[in-house]
Tab-separated table of N, CA and C in Angstrom:
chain	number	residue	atom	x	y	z
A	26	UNK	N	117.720	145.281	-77.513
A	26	UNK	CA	117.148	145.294	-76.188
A	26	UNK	C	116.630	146.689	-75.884
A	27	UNK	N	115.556	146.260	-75.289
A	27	UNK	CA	114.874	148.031	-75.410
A	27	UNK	C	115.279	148.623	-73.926
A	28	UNK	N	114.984	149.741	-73.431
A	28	UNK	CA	115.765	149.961	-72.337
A	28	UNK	C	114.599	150.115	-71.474
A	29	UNK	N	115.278	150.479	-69.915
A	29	UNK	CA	113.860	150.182	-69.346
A	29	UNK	C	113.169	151.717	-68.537
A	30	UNK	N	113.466	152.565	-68.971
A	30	UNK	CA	113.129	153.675	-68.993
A	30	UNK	C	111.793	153.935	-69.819
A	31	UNK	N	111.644	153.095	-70.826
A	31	UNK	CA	110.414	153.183	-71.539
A	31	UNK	C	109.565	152.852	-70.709
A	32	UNK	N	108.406	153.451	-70.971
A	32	UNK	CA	106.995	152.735	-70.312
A	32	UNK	C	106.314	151.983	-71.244
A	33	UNK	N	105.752	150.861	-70.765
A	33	UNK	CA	104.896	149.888	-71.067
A	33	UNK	C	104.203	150.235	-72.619
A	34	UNK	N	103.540	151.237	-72.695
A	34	UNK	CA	103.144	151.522	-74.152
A	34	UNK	C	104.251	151.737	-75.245
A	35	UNK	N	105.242	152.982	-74.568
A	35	UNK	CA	106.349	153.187	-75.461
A	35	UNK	C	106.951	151.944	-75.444
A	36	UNK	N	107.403	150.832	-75.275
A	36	UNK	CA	108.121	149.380	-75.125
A	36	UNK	C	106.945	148.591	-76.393
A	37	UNK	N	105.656	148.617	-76.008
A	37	UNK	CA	104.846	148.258	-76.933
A	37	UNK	C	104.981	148.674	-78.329
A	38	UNK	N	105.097	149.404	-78.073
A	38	UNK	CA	104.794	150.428	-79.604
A	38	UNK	C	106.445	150.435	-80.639
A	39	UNK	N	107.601	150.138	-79.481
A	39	UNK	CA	108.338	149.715	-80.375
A	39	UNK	C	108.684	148.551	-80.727
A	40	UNK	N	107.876	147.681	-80.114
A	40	UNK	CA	108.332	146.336	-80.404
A	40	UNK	C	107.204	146.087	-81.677
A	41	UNK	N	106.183	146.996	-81.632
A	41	UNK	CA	105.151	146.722	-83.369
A	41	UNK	C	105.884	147.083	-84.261
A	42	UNK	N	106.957	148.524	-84.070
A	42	UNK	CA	107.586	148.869	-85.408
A	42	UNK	C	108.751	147.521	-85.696
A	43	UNK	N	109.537	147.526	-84.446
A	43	UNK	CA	110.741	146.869	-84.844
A	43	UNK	C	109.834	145.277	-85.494
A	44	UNK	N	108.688	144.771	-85.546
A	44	UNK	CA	108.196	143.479	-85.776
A	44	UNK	C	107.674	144.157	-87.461
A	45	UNK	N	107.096	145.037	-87.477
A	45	UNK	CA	106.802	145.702	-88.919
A	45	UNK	C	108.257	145.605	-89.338
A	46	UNK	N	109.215	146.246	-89.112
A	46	UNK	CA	110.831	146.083	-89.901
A	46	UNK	C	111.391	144.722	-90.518
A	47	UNK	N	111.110	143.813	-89.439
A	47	UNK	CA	110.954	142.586	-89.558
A	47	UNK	C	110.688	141.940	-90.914
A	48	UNK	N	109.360	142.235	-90.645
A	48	UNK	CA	108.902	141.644	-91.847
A	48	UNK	C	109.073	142.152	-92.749
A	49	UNK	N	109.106	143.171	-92.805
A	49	UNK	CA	109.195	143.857	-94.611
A	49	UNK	C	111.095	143.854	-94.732
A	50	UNK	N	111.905	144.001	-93.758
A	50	UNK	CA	113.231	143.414	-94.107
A	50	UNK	C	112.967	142.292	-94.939
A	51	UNK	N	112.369	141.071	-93.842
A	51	UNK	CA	112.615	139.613	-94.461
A	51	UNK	C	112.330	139.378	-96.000
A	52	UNK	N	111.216	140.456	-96.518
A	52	UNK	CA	110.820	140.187	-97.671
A	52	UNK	C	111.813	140.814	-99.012
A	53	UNK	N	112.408	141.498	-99.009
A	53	UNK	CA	113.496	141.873	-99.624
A	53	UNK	C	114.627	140.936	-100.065
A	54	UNK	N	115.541	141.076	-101.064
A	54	UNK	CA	116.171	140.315	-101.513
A	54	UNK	C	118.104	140.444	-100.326
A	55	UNK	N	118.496	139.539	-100.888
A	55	UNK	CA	119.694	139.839	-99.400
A	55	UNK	C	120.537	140.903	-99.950
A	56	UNK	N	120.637	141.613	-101.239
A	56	UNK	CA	121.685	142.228	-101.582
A	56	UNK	C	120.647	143.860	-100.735
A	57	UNK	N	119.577	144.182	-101.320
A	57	UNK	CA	118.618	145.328	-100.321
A	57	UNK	C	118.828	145.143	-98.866
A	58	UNK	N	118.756	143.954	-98.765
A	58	UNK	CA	118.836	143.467	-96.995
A	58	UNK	C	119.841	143.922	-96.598
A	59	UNK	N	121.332	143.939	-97.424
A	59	UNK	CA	122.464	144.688	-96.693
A	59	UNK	C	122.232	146.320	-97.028
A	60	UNK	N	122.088	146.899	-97.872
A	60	UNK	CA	121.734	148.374	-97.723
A	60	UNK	C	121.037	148.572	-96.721
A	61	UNK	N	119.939	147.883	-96.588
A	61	UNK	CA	118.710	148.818	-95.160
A	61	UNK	C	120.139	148.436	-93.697
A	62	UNK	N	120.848	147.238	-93.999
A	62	UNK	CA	121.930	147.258	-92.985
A	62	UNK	C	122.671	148.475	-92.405
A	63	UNK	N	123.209	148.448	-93.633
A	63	UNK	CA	124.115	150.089	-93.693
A	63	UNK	C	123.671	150.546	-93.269
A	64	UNK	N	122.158	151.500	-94.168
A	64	UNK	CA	121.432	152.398	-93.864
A	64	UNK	C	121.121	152.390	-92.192
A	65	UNK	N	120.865	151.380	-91.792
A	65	UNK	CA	120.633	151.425	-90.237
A	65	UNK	C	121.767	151.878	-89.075
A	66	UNK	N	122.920	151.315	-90.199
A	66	UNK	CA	124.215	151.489	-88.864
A	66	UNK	C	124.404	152.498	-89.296
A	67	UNK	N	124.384	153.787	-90.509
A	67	UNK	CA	124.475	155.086	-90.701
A	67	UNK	C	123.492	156.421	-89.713
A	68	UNK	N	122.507	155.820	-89.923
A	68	UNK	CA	121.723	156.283	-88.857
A	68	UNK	C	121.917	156.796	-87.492
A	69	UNK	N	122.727	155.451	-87.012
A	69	UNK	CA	122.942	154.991	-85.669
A	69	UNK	C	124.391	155.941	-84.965
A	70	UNK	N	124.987	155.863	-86.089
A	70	UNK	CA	126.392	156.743	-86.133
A	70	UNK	C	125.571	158.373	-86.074
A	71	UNK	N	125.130	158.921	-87.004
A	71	UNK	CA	124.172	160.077	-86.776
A	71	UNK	C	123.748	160.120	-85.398
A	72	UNK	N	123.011	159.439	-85.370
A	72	UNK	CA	122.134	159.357	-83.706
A	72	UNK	C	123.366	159.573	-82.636
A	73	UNK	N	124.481	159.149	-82.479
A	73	UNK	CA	125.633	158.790	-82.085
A	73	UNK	C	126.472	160.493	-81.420
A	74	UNK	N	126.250	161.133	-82.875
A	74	UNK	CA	127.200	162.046	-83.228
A	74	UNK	C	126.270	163.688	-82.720
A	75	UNK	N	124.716	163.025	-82.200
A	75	UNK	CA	124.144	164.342	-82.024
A	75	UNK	C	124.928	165.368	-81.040
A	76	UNK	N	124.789	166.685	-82.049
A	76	UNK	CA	125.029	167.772	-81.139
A	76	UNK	C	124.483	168.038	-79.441
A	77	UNK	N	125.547	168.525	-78.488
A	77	UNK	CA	125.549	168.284	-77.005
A	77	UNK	C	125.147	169.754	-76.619
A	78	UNK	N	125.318	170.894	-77.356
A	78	UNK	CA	125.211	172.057	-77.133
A	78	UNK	C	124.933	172.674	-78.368
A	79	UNK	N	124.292	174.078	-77.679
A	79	UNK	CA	123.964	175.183	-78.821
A	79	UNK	C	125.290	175.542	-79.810
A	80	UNK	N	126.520	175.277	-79.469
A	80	UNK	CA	127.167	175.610	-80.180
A	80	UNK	C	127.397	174.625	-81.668
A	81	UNK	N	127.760	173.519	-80.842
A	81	UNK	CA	127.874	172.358	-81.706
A	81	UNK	C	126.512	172.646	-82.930
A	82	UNK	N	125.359	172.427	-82.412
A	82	UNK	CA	124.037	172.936	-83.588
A	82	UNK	C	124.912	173.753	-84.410
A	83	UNK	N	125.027	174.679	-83.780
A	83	UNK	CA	125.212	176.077	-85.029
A	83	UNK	C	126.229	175.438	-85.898
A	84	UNK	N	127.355	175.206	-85.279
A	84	UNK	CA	128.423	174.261	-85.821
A	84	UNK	C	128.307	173.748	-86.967
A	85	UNK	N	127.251	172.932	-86.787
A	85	UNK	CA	127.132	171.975	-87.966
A	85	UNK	C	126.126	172.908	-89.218
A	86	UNK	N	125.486	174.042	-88.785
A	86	UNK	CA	124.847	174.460	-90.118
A	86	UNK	C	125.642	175.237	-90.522
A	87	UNK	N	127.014	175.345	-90.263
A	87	UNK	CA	127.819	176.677	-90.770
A	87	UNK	C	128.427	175.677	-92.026
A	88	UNK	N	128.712	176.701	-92.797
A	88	UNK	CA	129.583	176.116	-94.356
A	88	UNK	C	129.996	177.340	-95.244
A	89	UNK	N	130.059	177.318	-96.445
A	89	UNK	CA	130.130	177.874	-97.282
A	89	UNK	C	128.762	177.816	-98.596
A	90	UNK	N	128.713	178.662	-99.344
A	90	UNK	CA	127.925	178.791	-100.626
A	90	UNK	C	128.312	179.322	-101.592
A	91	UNK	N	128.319	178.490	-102.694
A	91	UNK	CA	128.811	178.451	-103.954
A	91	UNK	C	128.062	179.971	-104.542
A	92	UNK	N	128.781	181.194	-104.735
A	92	UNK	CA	128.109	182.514	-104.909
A	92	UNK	C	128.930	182.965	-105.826
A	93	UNK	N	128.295	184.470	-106.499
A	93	UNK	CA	128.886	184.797	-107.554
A	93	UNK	C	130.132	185.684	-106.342
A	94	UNK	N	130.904	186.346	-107.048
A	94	UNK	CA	131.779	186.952	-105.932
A	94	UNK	C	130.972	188.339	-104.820
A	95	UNK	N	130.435	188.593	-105.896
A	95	UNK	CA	129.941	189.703	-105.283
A	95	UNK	C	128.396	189.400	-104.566
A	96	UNK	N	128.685	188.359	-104.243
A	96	UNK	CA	127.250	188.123	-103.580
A	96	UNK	C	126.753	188.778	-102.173
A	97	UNK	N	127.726	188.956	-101.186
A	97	UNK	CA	127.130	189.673	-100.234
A	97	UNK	C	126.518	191.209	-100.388
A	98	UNK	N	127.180	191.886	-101.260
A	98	UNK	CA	126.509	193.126	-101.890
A	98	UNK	C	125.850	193.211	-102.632
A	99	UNK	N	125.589	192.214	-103.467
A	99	UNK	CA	124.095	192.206	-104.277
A	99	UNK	C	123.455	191.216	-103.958
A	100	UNK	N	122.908	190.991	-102.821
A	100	UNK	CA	122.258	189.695	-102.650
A	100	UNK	C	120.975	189.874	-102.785
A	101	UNK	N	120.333	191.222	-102.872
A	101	UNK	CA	118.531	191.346	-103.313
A	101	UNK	C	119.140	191.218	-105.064
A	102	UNK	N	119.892	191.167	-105.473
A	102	UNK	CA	119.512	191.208	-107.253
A	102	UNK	C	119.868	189.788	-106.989
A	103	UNK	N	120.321	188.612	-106.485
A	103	UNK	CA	120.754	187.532	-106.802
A	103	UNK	C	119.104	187.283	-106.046
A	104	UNK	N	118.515	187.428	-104.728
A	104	UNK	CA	117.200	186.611	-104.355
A	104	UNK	C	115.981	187.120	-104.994
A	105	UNK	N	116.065	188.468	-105.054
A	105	UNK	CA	114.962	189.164	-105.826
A	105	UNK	C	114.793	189.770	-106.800
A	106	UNK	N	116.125	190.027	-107.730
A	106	UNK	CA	115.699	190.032	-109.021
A	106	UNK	C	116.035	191.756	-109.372
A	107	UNK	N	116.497	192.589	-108.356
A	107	UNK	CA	116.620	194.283	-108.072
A	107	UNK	C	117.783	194.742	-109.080
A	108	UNK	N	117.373	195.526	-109.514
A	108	UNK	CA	118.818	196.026	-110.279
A	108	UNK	C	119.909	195.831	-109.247
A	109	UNK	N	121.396	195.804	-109.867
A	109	UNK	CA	121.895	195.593	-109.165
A	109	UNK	C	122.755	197.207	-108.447
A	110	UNK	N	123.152	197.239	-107.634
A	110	UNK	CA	123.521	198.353	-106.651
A	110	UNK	C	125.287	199.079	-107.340
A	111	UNK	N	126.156	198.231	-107.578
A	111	UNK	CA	127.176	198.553	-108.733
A	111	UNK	C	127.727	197.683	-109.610
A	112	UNK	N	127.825	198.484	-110.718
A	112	UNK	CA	128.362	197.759	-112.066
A	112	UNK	C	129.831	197.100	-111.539
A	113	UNK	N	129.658	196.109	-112.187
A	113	UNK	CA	131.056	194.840	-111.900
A	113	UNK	C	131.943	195.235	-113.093
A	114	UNK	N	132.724	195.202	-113.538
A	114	UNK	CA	133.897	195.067	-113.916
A	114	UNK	C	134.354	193.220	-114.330
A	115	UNK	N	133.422	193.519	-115.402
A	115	UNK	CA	133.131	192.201	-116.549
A	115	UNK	C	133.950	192.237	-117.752
């Protein structure tokens, strides 16, 4: 059910995609038919889970990277190729 905040074109325009989905769902075999399933309710969970604030964003691009140890001090010889700044203890 589409909501009614859309206007008339935007309501249009998704009822061509969701009728394009349609059909090219229907044409697929039923075992694909349940993946694009998934795939849809994965989505939906995403869509679900969007970040509410600037923090949350940052949040989610923070992690780790698989680096040699000494990567924050030689990180122009690891991106650019520079001699490196001190000999390691190899």
């Amino acid at each position: 059910m589409l909501p009614r905040a859309l206007s008339l074109s935007q309501r249009h325009m998704s009822h061509t995609i969701i009728t394009q989905i349609i059909e090219q769902v229907n044409e697929l075999p039923d075992d694909l038919q349940q993946q694009v399933l998934t795939f849809i309710a994965s989505l939906r969970q995403e869509h679900l889970q969007t970040p509410s604030n600037a923090w949350d964003v940052l949040e989610t691009l923070t992690g780790t990277v698989e680096a040699p140890a000494d990567w924050s001090a030689e990180h122009d010889h690891y991106l650019y190729g520079t001699p490196k700044r001190q000999e390691t203890d190899t």
